[in-house]
Coordinates of C-alpha atoms and ligand atoms in Angstrom, one line a residue:
X1 CA 0.0 0.0 0.0
X2 CA 1.2 3.5 -0.8
X3 CA -0.1 6.9 0.3
X4 CA -0.5 9.7 -2.3
X5 CA -1.7 13.3 -2.3
X6 CA -4.7 14.0 -4.5
X7 CA -3.8 16.5 -7.2
X8 CA -7.3 18.1 -7.0
X9 CA -8.2 18.3 -3.3
X10 CA -4.7 17.8 -1.7
X11 CA -6.0 15.1 0.6
X12 CA -4.0 12.0 1.3
X13 CA -5.4 8.8 -0.3
X14 CA -4.3 5.2 -0.4
X15 CA -3.4 3.0 -3.3
X16 CA -3.8 -0.6 -2.0
X17 CA -1.9 -3.6 -3.3
X18 CA -5.1 -4.9 -4.8
X19 CA -5.5 -1.6 -6.7
X20 CA -2.0 -1.9 -8.1
X21 CA -2.6 -5.4 -9.3
X22 CA -5.7 -4.1 -11.1
X23 CA -4.0 -1.1 -12.7
X24 CA -1.2 -3.5 -14.0
X25 CA -3.8 -5.9 -15.3
X26 CA -5.6 -3.0 -17.1
X27 CA -2.3 -1.7 -18.5
X28 CA -3.0 1.7 -17.0
X29 CA -1.3 4.1 -14.6
X30 CA -2.2 4.5 -10.9
X31 CA -4.5 7.4 -10.2
X32 CA -3.3 10.9 -9.4
X33 CA -6.6 11.7 -7.6
X34 CA -8.4 10.4 -4.6
X35 CA -11.5 8.2 -5.1
X36 CA -13.9 11.1 -4.4
X37 CA -12.2 13.4 -6.9
X38 CA -12.1 10.5 -9.5
X39 CA -15.8 10.1 -9.0
X40 CA -16.6 13.8 -9.3
X41 CA -14.7 13.9 -12.6
X42 CA -16.8 11.1 -13.9
X43 CA -20.1 12.6 -12.6
X44 CA -19.6 15.9 -14.4
X45 CA -20.4 13.8 -17.5
X46 CA -23.8 13.1 -16.0
X47 CA -26.4 15.8 -16.0
X48 CA -29.4 13.8 -14.8
X49 CA -32.0 16.3 -13.9
X50 CA -31.2 19.7 -15.2
X51 CA -33.4 19.8 -18.3
X52 CA -33.7 22.6 -20.9
X53 CA -35.8 23.4 -23.9
X54 CA -34.0 24.0 -27.1
X55 CA -34.2 23.1 -30.8
X56 CA -32.9 20.0 -32.5
X57 CA -30.0 21.2 -34.6
X58 CA -31.1 18.9 -37.5
X59 CA -34.9 18.9 -37.7
X60 CA -35.4 22.2 -35.7
X61 CA -38.1 20.6 -33.6
X62 CA -38.4 21.8 -30.0
X63 CA -36.9 19.3 -27.7
X64 CA -36.3 18.6 -24.0
X65 CA -32.6 18.1 -23.4
X66 CA -29.8 18.1 -20.9
X67 CA -27.8 20.7 -22.9
X68 CA -28.6 24.3 -22.2
X69 CA -29.4 26.4 -25.3
X70 CA -26.2 28.3 -24.7
X71 CA -23.9 25.2 -24.7
X72 CA -22.0 25.2 -28.0
X73 CA -22.6 21.5 -28.8
X74 CA -24.7 20.3 -31.7
X75 CA -27.7 18.6 -30.1
X76 CA -30.0 16.3 -32.0
X77 CA -33.3 14.9 -30.9
X78 CA -33.6 11.1 -30.4
X79 CA -34.9 10.3 -33.8
X80 CA -32.4 12.5 -35.7
X81 CA -29.5 11.3 -33.7
X82 CA -30.3 7.7 -34.5
X83 CA -31.2 8.4 -38.1
X84 CA -29.1 7.8 -41.2
X85 CA -29.3 11.5 -41.9
X86 CA -25.8 12.0 -40.6
X87 CA -22.6 9.9 -40.2
X88 CA -20.5 10.1 -37.1
X89 CA -17.6 8.7 -39.0
X90 CA -17.7 11.7 -41.4
X91 CA -16.2 13.8 -38.5
X92 CA -13.1 11.5 -38.4
X93 CA -9.8 13.3 -38.3
X94 CA -6.1 12.3 -38.4
X95 CA -4.2 12.5 -35.2
X96 CA -2.1 15.7 -35.4
X97 CA 1.2 15.6 -33.6
X98 CA 1.4 19.4 -33.2
X99 CA -1.6 19.4 -30.8
X100 CA -2.4 17.4 -27.7
X101 CA -4.7 14.4 -28.0
X102 CA -7.2 16.1 -25.7
X103 CA -7.2 19.3 -27.7
X104 CA -8.1 17.3 -30.7
X105 CA -10.7 15.4 -28.9
X106 CA -12.3 18.7 -27.7
X107 CA -12.5 19.9 -31.3
X108 CA -14.2 16.6 -32.3
X109 CA -16.5 16.8 -29.3
X110 CA -17.8 20.3 -30.5
X111 CA -18.6 19.1 -34.0
X112 CA -20.2 15.7 -33.4
X113 CA -23.9 15.9 -32.6
X114 CA -24.9 14.9 -29.1
X115 CA -28.1 13.1 -28.2
X116 CA -30.6 15.4 -26.5
X117 CA -30.9 12.9 -23.7
X118 CA -29.9 9.4 -22.8
X119 CA -33.3 7.8 -23.4
X120 CA -33.9 4.5 -25.2
X121 CA -37.2 2.9 -26.2
X122 CA -39.4 5.0 -23.9
X123 CA -43.1 5.4 -24.7
X124 CA -44.9 8.7 -23.9
X125 CA -42.1 9.6 -21.5
X126 CA -40.4 12.7 -22.9
X127 CA -39.2 14.0 -19.5
X128 CA -37.0 11.1 -18.6
X129 CA -33.3 10.8 -18.8
X130 CA -30.8 8.0 -18.2
X131 CA -33.8 5.9 -18.9
X132 CA -34.9 2.9 -21.1
X133 CA -38.1 1.0 -21.7
X134 CA -40.4 3.2 -19.7
X135 CA -44.0 3.8 -20.4
X136 CA -46.1 6.8 -19.5
X137 CA -43.5 8.1 -17.0
X138 CA -42.6 11.7 -16.2
X139 CA -39.5 13.2 -14.6
X140 CA -37.9 9.9 -13.7
X141 CA -34.1 9.5 -14.0
X142 CA -31.7 6.6 -14.1
X143 CA -34.8 4.4 -14.5
X144 CA -35.6 1.4 -16.6
X145 CA -38.7 -0.7 -17.3
X146 CA -41.2 1.4 -15.4
X147 CA -44.8 2.3 -16.0
X148 CA -46.7 5.3 -14.8
X149 CA -44.0 6.5 -12.5
X150 CA -43.1 10.1 -11.7
X151 CA -40.6 12.4 -10.0
X152 CA -38.1 9.7 -9.0
X153 CA -34.6 8.4 -9.6
X154 CA -33.1 5.0 -9.8
X155 CA -36.3 3.0 -10.4
X156 CA -36.3 -0.4 -11.8
X157 CA -39.4 -2.3 -12.9
X158 CA -41.8 -0.2 -10.9
X159 CA -45.4 0.8 -11.5
X160 CA -47.3 3.8 -10.3
X161 CA -44.6 5.0 -8.0
X162 CA -44.1 8.7 -7.2
X163 CA -41.3 10.6 -5.4
X164 CA -39.2 7.5 -4.7
X165 CA -35.5 6.6 -5.0
X166 CA -33.6 3.4 -5.3
X167 CA -36.8 1.4 -5.7
X168 CA -37.1 -2.0 -7.4
X169 CA -40.1 -4.1 -8.6
X170 CA -42.6 -2.2 -6.6
X171 CA -46.1 -0.8 -7.2
X172 CA -48.2 2.1 -5.9
X173 CA -45.4 3.4 -3.6
X174 CA -44.9 7.0 -2.5
X175 CA -41.8 8.5 -0.9
X176 CA -40.0 5.2 -0.5
X177 CA -36.3 4.8 -0.4
X178 CA -34.0 1.7 -0.9
X179 CA -36.8 -0.8 -1.1
X180 CA -37.7 -3.8 -3.1
X181 CA -40.9 -5.7 -4.0
X182 CA -43.2 -3.3 -2.1
X183 CA -46.8 -2.7 -2.7
X184 CA -48.8 0.3 -1.5
X185 CA -46.0 1.5 0.8
X186 CA -45.5 5.1 1.7
X187 CA -42.7 7.0 3.5
X188 CA -40.7 3.8 4.0
X189 CA -37.0 3.0 3.9
X190 CA -35.2 -0.3 3.4
X191 CA -38.3 -2.4 3.2
X192 CA -38.7 -5.6 1.2
X193 CA -41.5 -7.9 0.1
X194 CA -44.1 -6.0 2.0
X195 CA -47.4 -4.2 1.5
X196 CA -49.4 -1.3 3.0
X197 CA -46.6 0.0 5.1
X198 CA -46.6 3.6 6.3
X199 CA -43.5 5.2 7.8
X200 CA -41.7 1.9 8.3
X201 CA -38.0 1.1 8.4
X202 CA -36.2 -2.1 7.5
X203 CA -39.2 -4.4 7.3
X204 CA -39.5 -7.8 5.5
X205 CA -42.6 -9.8 4.5
X206 CA -44.8 -7.5 6.5
X207 CA -48.1 -5.8 5.8
X208 CA -50.4 -3.1 7.3
X209 CA -47.8 -1.5 9.6
X210 CA -47.3 2.0 10.8
X211 CA -44.2 3.4 12.5
X212 CA -42.7 -0.1 12.7
X213 CA -39.0 -1.0 12.4
X214 CA -37.0 -4.1 11.8
X215 CA -40.1 -6.2 11.6
X216 CA -40.3 -9.7 10.1
X217 CA -43.7 -11.1 9.2
X218 CA -45.5 -8.4 11.1
X219 CA -49.1 -7.4 10.3
X220 CA -51.5 -4.8 11.6
X221 CA -49.0 -3.2 13.9
X222 CA -48.3 0.3 15.1
X223 CA -44.9 0.9 16.7
X224 CA -44.3 -2.8 16.4
X225 CA -47.4 -3.6 18.6
X226 CA -50.3 -5.5 17.2
X227 CA -53.6 -3.7 16.8
X228 CA -57.1 -4.6 15.8
X229 CA -57.8 -3.8 12.1
X230 CA -60.2 -1.0 13.0
X231 CA -57.8 0.7 15.3
X232 CA -55.1 0.4 12.7
X233 CA -57.3 2.0 10.0
X234 CA -58.2 4.8 12.3
X235 CA -54.5 5.6 12.9
X236 CA -53.8 5.5 9.2
X237 CA -56.6 7.9 8.3
X238 CA -55.4 10.2 11.0
X239 CA -51.9 10.4 9.5
X240 CA -53.1 10.7 5.9
X241 CA -55.7 13.3 6.8
X242 CA -53.8 16.3 5.4
X243 CA -50.5 17.8 4.6
X244 CA -49.9 19.0 8.2
X245 CA -50.6 15.6 9.7
X246 CA -48.2 13.9 7.3
X247 CA -45.5 16.5 8.1
X248 CA -46.0 15.7 11.8
X249 CA -45.7 12.0 11.1
X250 CA -42.5 12.6 9.1
X251 CA -40.9 14.2 12.3
X252 CA -42.2 11.3 14.4
X253 CA -40.6 8.9 11.9
X254 CA -37.2 10.7 12.1
X255 CA -37.3 10.4 15.9
X256 CA -38.2 6.7 15.6
X257 CA -35.3 6.0 13.2
X258 CA -32.9 7.7 15.6
X259 CA -33.8 5.2 18.3
X260 CA -33.8 2.2 16.1
X261 CA -31.2 -0.4 16.0
X262 CA -29.6 -0.4 12.6
X263 CA -27.1 -2.5 10.9
X264 CA -23.8 -0.7 10.4
X265 CA -24.4 -0.9 6.7
X266 CA -27.0 -2.3 4.5
X267 CA -25.4 -5.4 3.1
X268 CA -27.1 -8.7 2.1
X269 CA -25.4 -11.8 1.0
X270 CA -22.0 -10.0 0.8
X271 CA -18.6 -11.1 1.8
X272 CA -15.3 -9.2 2.2
X273 CA -16.6 -5.9 1.0
X274 CA -16.9 -2.4 2.4
X275 CA -19.7 0.1 1.5
X276 CA -23.4 0.4 1.8
X277 CA -26.6 -0.6 0.1
X278 CA -25.1 -3.8 -1.3
X279 CA -26.6 -7.1 -2.3
X280 CA -24.6 -10.2 -3.2
X281 CA -21.3 -8.5 -3.5
X282 CA -18.0 -10.3 -3.1
X283 CA -14.5 -8.8 -2.6
X284 CA -13.9 -5.1 -2.9
X285 CA -13.9 -1.7 -1.2
X286 CA -16.1 1.4 -1.3
X287 CA -19.1 0.0 -3.1
X288 CA -22.4 1.8 -3.0
X289 CA -25.8 0.8 -4.3
X290 CA -24.3 -2.2 -6.0
X291 CA -25.8 -5.6 -6.7
X292 CA -24.1 -8.9 -7.7
X293 CA -20.5 -7.5 -7.9
X294 CA -17.4 -9.7 -8.1
X295 CA -14.0 -8.3 -7.3
X296 CA -14.9 -4.6 -7.8
X297 CA -13.9 -1.5 -6.0
X298 CA -14.9 2.2 -5.8
X299 CA -18.2 1.6 -7.6
X300 CA -21.6 3.4 -7.3
X301 CA -24.9 2.5 -8.8
X302 CA -23.8 -0.7 -10.6
X303 CA -25.3 -4.0 -11.3
X304 CA -23.5 -7.3 -11.9
X305 CA -20.0 -5.8 -12.5
X306 CA -17.0 -8.0 -12.7
X307 CA -13.3 -7.1 -12.1
X308 CA -13.9 -3.4 -12.4
X309 CA -12.7 -0.3 -10.5
X310 CA -14.1 3.3 -10.4
X311 CA -17.4 2.9 -12.3
X312 CA -20.7 4.6 -12.0
X313 CA -23.9 3.4 -13.6
X314 CA -22.3 0.3 -14.9
X315 CA -24.6 -2.6 -15.8
X316 CA -25.2 -5.9 -17.5
X317 CA -22.2 -7.9 -16.5
X318 CA -19.6 -5.4 -17.7
X319 CA -16.1 -6.5 -16.9
X320 CA -12.6 -5.1 -16.8
X321 CA -13.8 -1.5 -16.6
X322 CA -11.8 1.4 -15.1
X323 CA -13.0 4.9 -14.6
X324 CA -16.3 4.5 -16.4
X325 CA -19.4 6.8 -16.3
X326 CA -22.2 4.7 -17.8
X327 CA -21.7 1.4 -19.5
X328 CA -23.8 -1.6 -20.6
X329 CA -22.4 -5.0 -21.3
X330 CA -18.8 -4.0 -22.0
X331 CA -15.3 -5.3 -21.4
X332 CA -11.9 -3.7 -21.4
X333 CA -13.3 -0.2 -20.9
X334 CA -11.2 2.7 -19.7
X335 CA -11.8 6.4 -19.0
X336 CA -15.0 6.7 -21.0
X337 CA -18.5 8.0 -20.6
X338 CA -21.6 6.2 -21.9
X339 CA -20.2 3.3 -23.8
X340 CA -22.7 0.6 -24.7
X341 CA -21.8 -2.9 -25.9
X342 CA -18.2 -1.8 -26.5
X343 CA -14.9 -3.4 -25.9
X344 CA -11.3 -2.2 -25.8
X345 CA -12.2 1.5 -25.7
X346 CA -10.6 4.5 -24.0
X347 CA -11.5 8.2 -24.0
X348 CA -14.7 7.4 -25.8
X349 CA -18.1 9.1 -25.3
X350 CA -21.6 8.1 -26.3
X351 CA -20.4 5.1 -28.4
X352 CA -22.3 1.9 -29.2
X353 CA -20.9 -1.4 -30.5
X354 CA -17.4 -0.1 -30.9
X355 CA -14.5 -2.6 -30.7
X356 CA -11.1 -1.0 -30.1
X357 CA -11.6 2.8 -30.0
X358 CA -9.6 5.7 -28.8
X359 CA -11.0 9.3 -28.5
X360 CA -14.2 8.4 -30.4
X361 CA -17.6 10.2 -30.1
X362 CA -21.0 9.0 -31.1
X363 CA -19.9 5.9 -33.0
X364 CA -22.8 3.6 -33.5
X365 CA -20.9 0.6 -34.9
X366 CA -17.2 0.5 -35.5
X367 CA -13.9 -1.2 -35.2
X368 CA -10.3 0.1 -34.7
X369 CA -11.2 3.8 -34.6
X370 CA -9.2 6.8 -33.4
X371 CA -10.8 10.3 -33.3
X372 CA -13.7 8.8 -35.3
X373 CA -11.5 7.6 -38.1
X374 CA -11.2 3.9 -38.9
X375 CA -7.8 2.1 -39.2
X376 CA -6.6 -1.3 -40.0
X377 CA -5.9 -3.3 -36.9
X378 CA -2.2 -2.9 -37.3
X379 CA -2.3 0.8 -37.9
X380 CA -4.7 1.2 -35.0
X381 CA -2.4 -0.3 -32.4
X382 CA 0.6 1.5 -33.7
X383 CA -1.1 4.9 -33.6
X384 CA -2.6 4.1 -30.2
X385 CA 0.9 3.5 -28.9
X386 CA 2.1 6.8 -30.2
X387 CA -0.8 8.7 -28.5
X388 CA -0.1 6.9 -25.3
X389 CA 3.5 8.2 -25.4
X390 CA 2.1 11.7 -25.7
X391 CA -0.3 11.2 -22.8
X392 CA 2.6 9.8 -20.7
X393 CA 4.8 12.8 -21.6
X394 CA 2.0 15.1 -20.4
X395 CA 1.5 13.1 -17.2
X396 CA -2.2 12.4 -18.0
X397 CA -1.9 8.8 -19.1
X398 CA -4.5 6.6 -17.3
X399 CA -6.4 9.5 -15.8
X400 CA -10.0 10.3 -16.7
X401 CA -11.0 13.0 -19.2
X402 CA -9.7 16.4 -18.0
X403 CA -12.2 18.7 -16.3
X404 CA -12.4 21.0 -19.3
X405 CA -13.8 18.2 -21.5
X406 CA -16.8 17.7 -19.2
X407 CA -19.9 18.4 -21.4
X408 CA -21.8 20.1 -18.5
X409 CA -21.3 22.7 -15.9
X410 CA -20.5 21.4 -12.5
X411 CA -23.7 22.4 -10.9
X412 CA -25.8 20.8 -13.6
X413 CA -24.6 17.4 -12.7
X414 CA -24.6 14.7 -10.1
X415 CA -21.1 15.8 -9.1
X416 CA -22.6 18.7 -7.4
X417 CA -25.2 16.5 -5.7
X418 CA -22.6 14.2 -4.3
X419 CA -19.7 16.6 -3.8
X420 CA -21.1 20.1 -3.7
X421 CA -18.6 22.9 -4.5
X422 CA -18.9 26.7 -4.5
X423 CA -18.8 28.4 -7.9
X424 CA -15.2 29.6 -7.1
X425 CA -13.9 26.2 -6.1
X426 CA -15.4 24.4 -9.1
X427 CA -13.9 27.0 -11.5
X428 CA -10.6 26.6 -9.8
X429 CA -10.8 22.9 -10.4
X430 CA -11.3 23.5 -14.1
X431 CA -15.1 22.9 -14.3
X432 CA -17.7 25.3 -15.7
X433 CA -20.6 26.8 -13.8
X434 CA -24.2 27.4 -14.8
X435 CA -25.4 30.8 -13.8
X436 CA -28.9 30.7 -15.2
X437 CA -31.6 28.7 -13.4
X438 CA -34.4 27.0 -15.1
X439 CA -38.0 27.6 -14.2
X440 CA -40.0 30.7 -13.2
X441 CA -40.6 32.7 -10.1
X442 CA -43.5 34.9 -9.0
X443 CA -46.0 33.6 -11.6
X444 CA -48.1 31.7 -9.0
X445 CA -51.9 31.8 -9.4
X446 CA -52.4 30.0 -6.1
X447 CA -50.6 31.1 -3.0
X448 CA -52.1 28.5 -0.6
X449 CA -51.9 24.9 -1.7
X450 CA -54.9 23.0 -0.3
X451 CA -53.8 20.8 2.6
X452 CA -56.1 17.9 1.9
X453 CA -56.8 16.0 -1.3
X454 CA -60.6 15.7 -0.6
X455 CA -62.8 18.0 -2.7
X456 CA -60.0 19.0 -5.1
X457 CA -61.3 19.3 -8.6
X458 CA -59.5 19.1 -12.0
X459 CA -59.4 22.9 -12.0
X460 CA -56.3 22.6 -9.8
X461 CA -54.4 21.5 -12.9
X462 CA -54.7 25.0 -14.3
X463 CA -53.1 26.6 -11.3
X464 CA -49.4 27.6 -10.9
X465 CA -48.1 26.8 -7.4
X466 CA -45.1 28.2 -5.6
X467 CA -42.6 25.9 -3.8
X468 CA -42.6 26.7 -0.1
X469 CA -38.9 26.1 0.1
X470 CA -37.2 27.7 -3.0
X471 CA -40.2 29.8 -4.2
X472 CA -39.9 28.3 -7.7
X473 CA -43.2 27.8 -9.6
X474 CA -44.5 24.3 -10.3
X475 CA -47.6 22.6 -11.5
X476 CA -49.5 19.4 -10.9
X477 CA -50.0 17.1 -13.9
X478 CA -53.1 15.1 -14.6
X479 CA -51.4 11.8 -13.9
X480 CA -50.0 13.1 -10.7
X481 CA -53.4 14.3 -9.5
X482 CA -54.9 10.9 -10.2
X483 CA -52.2 9.3 -8.2
X484 CA -52.7 11.5 -5.2
X485 CA -56.4 10.9 -5.3
X486 CA -56.0 7.2 -5.6
X487 CA -53.6 7.1 -2.7
X488 CA -55.5 9.7 -0.6
X489 CA -52.4 11.9 -0.5
X490 CA -52.4 15.7 -0.2
X491 CA -50.7 17.7 -3.0
X492 CA -47.0 18.4 -2.4
X493 CA -46.1 21.9 -1.2
X494 CA -42.6 21.8 -2.7
X495 CA -41.3 21.5 -6.3
X496 CA -39.6 18.3 -7.5
X497 CA -36.1 19.5 -7.0
X498 CA -36.7 20.4 -3.3
X499 CA -38.5 17.1 -2.7
X500 CA -35.6 15.3 -4.3
X501 CA -33.0 17.1 -2.2
X502 CA -34.9 16.4 1.0
X503 CA -35.0 12.7 0.1
X504 CA -31.3 12.5 -0.9
X505 CA -30.4 14.3 2.3
X506 CA -32.3 11.7 4.3
X507 CA -30.3 9.1 2.5
X508 CA -27.0 10.9 3.3
X509 CA -28.0 10.9 7.0
X510 CA -28.6 7.1 6.8
X511 CA -25.3 6.5 5.2
X512 CA -23.3 8.6 7.6
X513 CA -25.0 7.3 10.8
X514 CA -24.3 3.8 9.5
X515 CA -20.6 4.6 9.3
X516 CA -20.5 6.0 12.8
X517 CA -21.9 2.7 14.2
X518 CA -19.2 0.8 12.3
Ligands
ZN1 ZN1 -9.3 14.5 -4.0
ZN2 ZN1 -34.4 16.2 -34.7
ZN3 ZN1 -38.3 24.3 -4.3

């Protein structure tokens, strides 16, 4: 093990022997940055929720996109980007020895059209990003195979869920966190295979419980004590009466969680790993929100990764990946963002089915390509070697894309969610900063949001609300209103972003209190 000083934050960090073995195996250099700074650099490639309206640069249609109208990229709508109306390979250039590789990549990056959002095979779900195979969803992010879900992130195979995060295979849930196979649960955390839970924590195979924790096969219980069905229903109605009664219950739940015995970390079927929110993980350090991992370290939001280090949003049995932001089914991937079904790629962005690629952007199918130009196998490896010499000379070999190649401003991305920085600090680190905020202020038509859902008519859909936290305007959609009515829930008094922050903050607290106990 060696100790190094991070070139970004000047904090000391460790490079373990297991890390060194991995870097050697991957034929790459040890990192110059600590694991947090490595992750931040990857995350500035991921603008998940800052959406803008602008025009498609090909068909001129109005689109929803993650690129602000001021950003100098070419942005195409989903259909145009995937059409044969343009050819990513036509942007191919020769490697020029008089400029650095990254300068040349930056020029390419500006010319090659970018996809308005990362959204694949969604139906009637325009406002979803980092998403695939969703139907009738709105404002859900990093979410796949969902139906009728809204205002959530990290959803997998859910139906009719609203304001949730890290939720799998659940239905009719509201404000649930880190839960699986739940039905009609609200305001719950870390629950599994349960139904009709309200303000519950870490329950399994339970139903009809309120304010219960760590329960197994528990039914009709309040504060883990059994009640008659009538008594239980009375309590439930009392809590769900209106906005104020729910807010009161939220505080009660916070107090309850503070008193509750919790595992030092949420790990199931894991061995020899450190991290939190893990399931079936074997061998590795600093894993978060990861399932079925084998020999992986420094990973967040990944599923079934094998022999990989430093990856985010990395799915479908990808293996031998290092420093990856977004991958599906890949192998031998290094320092890349959003590479799908690729192998042997480095410094590539938004590429699909690319085998052996260096500095490529938006390739949809290709082999042996450098800066979007195709070479013979022999030429490819020769030129790649030359470029690696240049990268080594400039002491950047093996490191992620430099900060100035990030396609987004720091505060538009998940980097700012996980590692918030001031404007000054992010500029100092080479990132850009977004000054303009989206949305409107002061246009509200309704100052007081009704506190109960009863007697609310469809007319409410015409009203413009104001968030009680940040004062931004927001509206209620038809689908949203139907959901609240169906679940007997009052309308929210905060906009999506403030609700999201509140939820993530809750999650943070859970993670940090877990560490303390360890
Ligand atoms: Zn650092
Ligand atoms: Zn278009
Ligand atoms: Zn707000």
